[in-house]
Coordinates of C-alpha atoms in Angstrom, one line a residue:
K30 CA 52.2 -8.7 -51.2
N31 CA 54.0 -7.1 -48.2
I32 CA 52.2 -3.9 -48.7
L33 CA 48.8 -5.7 -48.9
A34 CA 49.7 -7.8 -45.8
R35 CA 50.8 -4.7 -44.0
G36 CA 47.6 -2.9 -45.0
G37 CA 45.5 -5.8 -43.9
I38 CA 47.2 -5.9 -40.5
E39 CA 46.8 -2.2 -40.0
F40 CA 43.1 -2.5 -40.9
L41 CA 42.6 -5.4 -38.6
A42 CA 44.4 -3.5 -35.8
V43 CA 42.2 -0.5 -36.3
F44 CA 39.1 -2.7 -36.5
L45 CA 40.1 -4.6 -33.3
G46 CA 40.9 -1.3 -31.6
I47 CA 37.4 0.1 -32.4
A48 CA 35.7 -3.1 -31.4
L49 CA 37.6 -3.2 -28.1
S50 CA 36.8 0.4 -27.4
L51 CA 33.1 -0.2 -28.1
W52 CA 33.1 -3.3 -25.9
V53 CA 34.8 -1.4 -23.1
D54 CA 32.3 1.4 -23.4
E55 CA 29.3 -1.0 -23.4
Y56 CA 30.9 -2.9 -20.4
Q57 CA 31.3 0.3 -18.4
K58 CA 27.7 1.4 -19.2
S59 CA 26.4 -2.1 -18.2
K60 CA 28.4 -2.0 -15.1
E61 CA 27.2 1.5 -14.1
A62 CA 23.6 0.5 -14.9
K63 CA 23.8 -2.6 -12.7
K64 CA 25.4 -0.6 -9.9
L65 CA 22.6 2.0 -10.2
N66 CA 20.0 -0.8 -10.3
K67 CA 21.4 -2.2 -7.0
Q68 CA 21.1 1.2 -5.4
I69 CA 17.6 1.6 -6.6
L70 CA 16.7 -2.0 -5.4
T71 CA 18.2 -1.3 -2.0
R72 CA 16.1 1.8 -1.6
L73 CA 13.0 0.0 -2.9
H74 CA 13.7 -2.8 -0.4
D75 CA 13.6 -0.1 2.4
N76 CA 10.5 1.6 1.0
L77 CA 8.6 -1.7 1.0
E78 CA 9.4 -2.1 4.7
A79 CA 7.6 1.2 5.3
D80 CA 4.7 0.0 3.1
S81 CA 4.4 -3.1 5.3
I82 CA 4.4 -1.0 8.5
D83 CA 1.7 1.2 7.1
G84 CA -0.3 -1.8 5.9
I85 CA -0.2 -3.5 9.3
W86 CA -1.3 -0.2 11.0
N87 CA -4.3 0.1 8.6
V88 CA -5.3 -3.6 9.1
N89 CA -5.3 -3.1 12.9
A90 CA -7.4 0.1 12.6
H91 CA -10.0 -1.5 10.3
Q92 CA -10.2 -4.7 12.5
I93 CA -11.0 -2.6 15.5
A94 CA -13.6 -0.8 13.5
M95 CA -15.1 -4.2 12.5
H96 CA -15.2 -5.3 16.1
G97 CA -17.3 -2.2 16.8
S98 CA -19.6 -3.1 13.8
E99 CA -20.1 -6.6 15.3
R100 CA -21.1 -5.1 18.6
I101 CA -23.6 -2.7 17.0
S102 CA -25.0 -5.6 14.9
L103 CA -25.6 -7.7 18.1
W104 CA -27.3 -4.7 19.7
E105 CA -29.6 -4.3 16.7
K106 CA -30.6 -7.9 16.8
G107 CA -31.5 -7.6 20.4
K108 CA -28.8 -10.0 21.5
E109 CA -27.2 -7.2 23.7
S110 CA -28.9 -4.6 25.8
I111 CA -28.5 -0.9 25.1
L112 CA -24.8 -0.3 24.9
D113 CA -23.3 2.3 27.2
S114 CA -20.5 2.5 24.7
L115 CA -22.7 2.8 21.6
D116 CA -21.2 6.2 20.9
F117 CA -17.8 4.6 20.9
H118 CA -18.9 1.9 18.4
L119 CA -20.8 4.2 16.2
S120 CA -17.6 6.3 16.1
S121 CA -15.6 3.3 15.1
L122 CA -17.8 3.0 12.0
A123 CA -16.2 6.3 10.8
V124 CA -12.7 4.9 10.8
F125 CA -10.9 5.2 7.5
T126 CA -7.3 5.0 6.4
F127 CA -4.8 6.3 3.9
F128 CA -2.0 4.4 2.3
V129 CA 1.0 6.6 1.6
N130 CA 3.7 4.8 -0.3
N131 CA 6.9 6.0 -2.0
M132 CA 6.8 4.9 -5.7
E133 CA 9.9 6.9 -6.8
E134 CA 12.2 3.9 -7.0
Y135 CA 9.7 1.8 -8.8
N136 CA 9.1 4.6 -11.3
S137 CA 12.9 5.0 -11.8
L138 CA 13.2 1.3 -12.6
K139 CA 10.2 1.2 -14.9
G140 CA 10.9 4.6 -16.6
S141 CA 14.6 3.9 -17.3
G142 CA 14.0 0.5 -18.9
R143 CA 16.5 -1.0 -16.5
M144 CA 13.9 -3.4 -15.1
E145 CA 15.2 -5.9 -17.8
L146 CA 18.6 -6.0 -16.1
L147 CA 17.0 -7.9 -13.2
Q148 CA 17.9 -11.5 -13.4
D149 CA 14.8 -12.9 -11.7
E150 CA 11.8 -12.5 -14.1
E151 CA 9.4 -13.6 -11.3
L152 CA 10.6 -10.6 -9.3
V153 CA 9.9 -8.3 -12.2
K154 CA 6.3 -9.7 -12.4
K155 CA 5.9 -9.4 -8.6
I156 CA 7.0 -5.8 -8.5
H157 CA 4.7 -4.8 -11.4
G158 CA 1.8 -6.7 -9.8
Y159 CA 2.3 -5.2 -6.4
Y160 CA 2.1 -1.6 -7.6
T161 CA -0.9 -2.3 -9.7
Y162 CA -2.6 -3.9 -6.7
I163 CA -1.8 -0.8 -4.5
D164 CA -3.8 1.3 -7.0
W165 CA -6.8 -0.9 -6.3
I166 CA -6.4 -0.7 -2.5
K167 CA -6.2 3.1 -2.7
K168 CA -9.4 3.2 -4.7
L169 CA -11.1 1.1 -2.1
D170 CA -9.8 3.4 0.6
L171 CA -11.1 6.4 -1.3
L172 CA -14.6 4.8 -1.8
L173 CA -14.9 4.2 2.0
R174 CA -13.6 7.7 2.9
N175 CA -16.1 9.3 0.4
Y176 CA -19.0 7.3 1.8
I177 CA -18.2 8.2 5.4
N178 CA -17.7 11.8 4.6
D179 CA -20.6 12.2 2.3
R180 CA -23.2 9.9 3.9
Y181 CA -22.3 8.7 7.3
F182 CA -21.2 12.0 8.9
P183 CA -24.3 13.8 7.6
F184 CA -26.5 11.0 9.0
M185 CA -24.8 11.2 12.5
S186 CA -24.9 15.0 12.7
P187 CA -28.4 15.4 14.0
Y188 CA -27.8 12.8 16.8
S189 CA -24.5 14.2 18.1
N190 CA -23.2 17.4 19.8
G191 CA -19.7 17.0 18.4
Y192 CA -17.0 14.7 17.2
V193 CA -13.8 15.1 19.2
L194 CA -10.6 13.3 20.1
D195 CA -10.7 11.8 23.6
E196 CA -7.6 10.1 25.0
K197 CA -9.7 8.4 27.6
R198 CA -11.9 6.9 24.8
N199 CA -9.2 5.9 22.4
I200 CA -10.5 4.0 19.3
Y201 CA -7.1 3.4 17.8
N202 CA -3.7 5.1 18.4
N203 CA -5.5 8.3 19.5
S204 CA -6.1 9.0 15.8
Y205 CA -9.9 8.9 15.6
P206 CA -12.5 11.2 17.3
V207 CA -15.6 10.0 19.1
F208 CA -19.2 11.2 18.6
I209 CA -20.8 13.0 21.6
L210 CA -24.3 11.5 21.3
K211 CA -27.3 13.5 22.4
N212 CA -29.7 10.6 21.4
Y213 CA -29.7 7.3 19.6
P214 CA -30.0 7.2 15.8
P215 CA -32.8 4.9 14.4
I216 CA -31.7 1.3 14.3
D217 CA -32.8 0.6 10.7
E218 CA -30.8 3.6 9.4
I219 CA -27.8 2.5 11.4
N220 CA -28.1 -0.9 9.9
H221 CA -28.2 0.5 6.4
H222 CA -24.9 2.4 6.8
L223 CA -23.4 -0.6 8.8
G224 CA -23.9 -2.9 5.9
I225 CA -22.3 -0.7 3.3
I226 CA -19.3 0.3 5.5
T227 CA -18.7 -3.3 6.6
F228 CA -18.7 -4.5 3.0
Y229 CA -16.0 -1.9 2.0
R230 CA -14.0 -2.6 5.1
G231 CA -13.9 -6.3 4.6
L232 CA -12.4 -5.8 1.1
I233 CA -9.9 -3.3 2.5
V234 CA -8.7 -5.5 5.3
M235 CA -8.2 -8.4 2.9
G236 CA -6.3 -6.1 0.6
Y237 CA -4.0 -4.8 3.2
K238 CA -3.2 -8.3 4.5
N239 CA -2.3 -9.2 0.9
I240 CA 0.0 -6.2 0.7
V241 CA 1.8 -7.2 3.8
T242 CA 2.2 -10.7 2.5
S243 CA 3.4 -9.5 -0.9
V244 CA 5.9 -7.1 0.6
S245 CA 7.5 -9.9 2.6
E246 CA 7.9 -12.1 -0.5
I247 CA 9.2 -9.2 -2.7
R248 CA 11.7 -8.1 -0.1
K249 CA 13.0 -11.6 0.2
M250 CA 13.4 -11.8 -3.6
I251 CA 15.2 -8.4 -3.7
R252 CA 17.7 -9.6 -1.1
K253 CA 18.4 -12.6 -3.3
E254 CA 18.8 -10.4 -6.4
L255 CA 21.2 -8.1 -4.6
R256 CA 23.4 -11.1 -3.6
N257 CA 23.8 -12.2 -7.3

């Protein structure tokens, strides 16, 4: 009996030792994973701030372009006389933007499977939804850029002697050139391009405003997650 009891105790001791070793190993791995998650979330929080700044810049650029479209539309409808600044407003139609965001931290979270370590399930949904939405905005940006490059610039080419940056005629942030008009394009053709460009631009402005709002919400949720 003593031998059996001693054998049982030794077996139990070995079993408990193995179990404890495995628990400590898993605990260390979990602790390291959570630490790494916090580092990634911190960097993601900072990257999202850059997204917001870029989004606000793009909203402002497109809104200035939309103001130019409104002026052209009023001129076409005869509610304004020939605009001295028509070249400026026709140039604003050619405004397009890029959205350059850093997805490294998001891809790290998603690719490693550590997203499940986040305590707030709503945050997980918001992050996934945000980066899916960004893809849609980038596609809209590309559609507008392609239309301007493939259709609007060729249309304007016969009516202008150049397309140059002019600090004295700054469309937005000295980032967009101005057409040097030699004569006015036909009103009906301007109107055709105006309608298509304005349609794309309206969707893009709405999209970037949603991005700025989403970034604010997600960054707030990340800060809460980091405090937990």
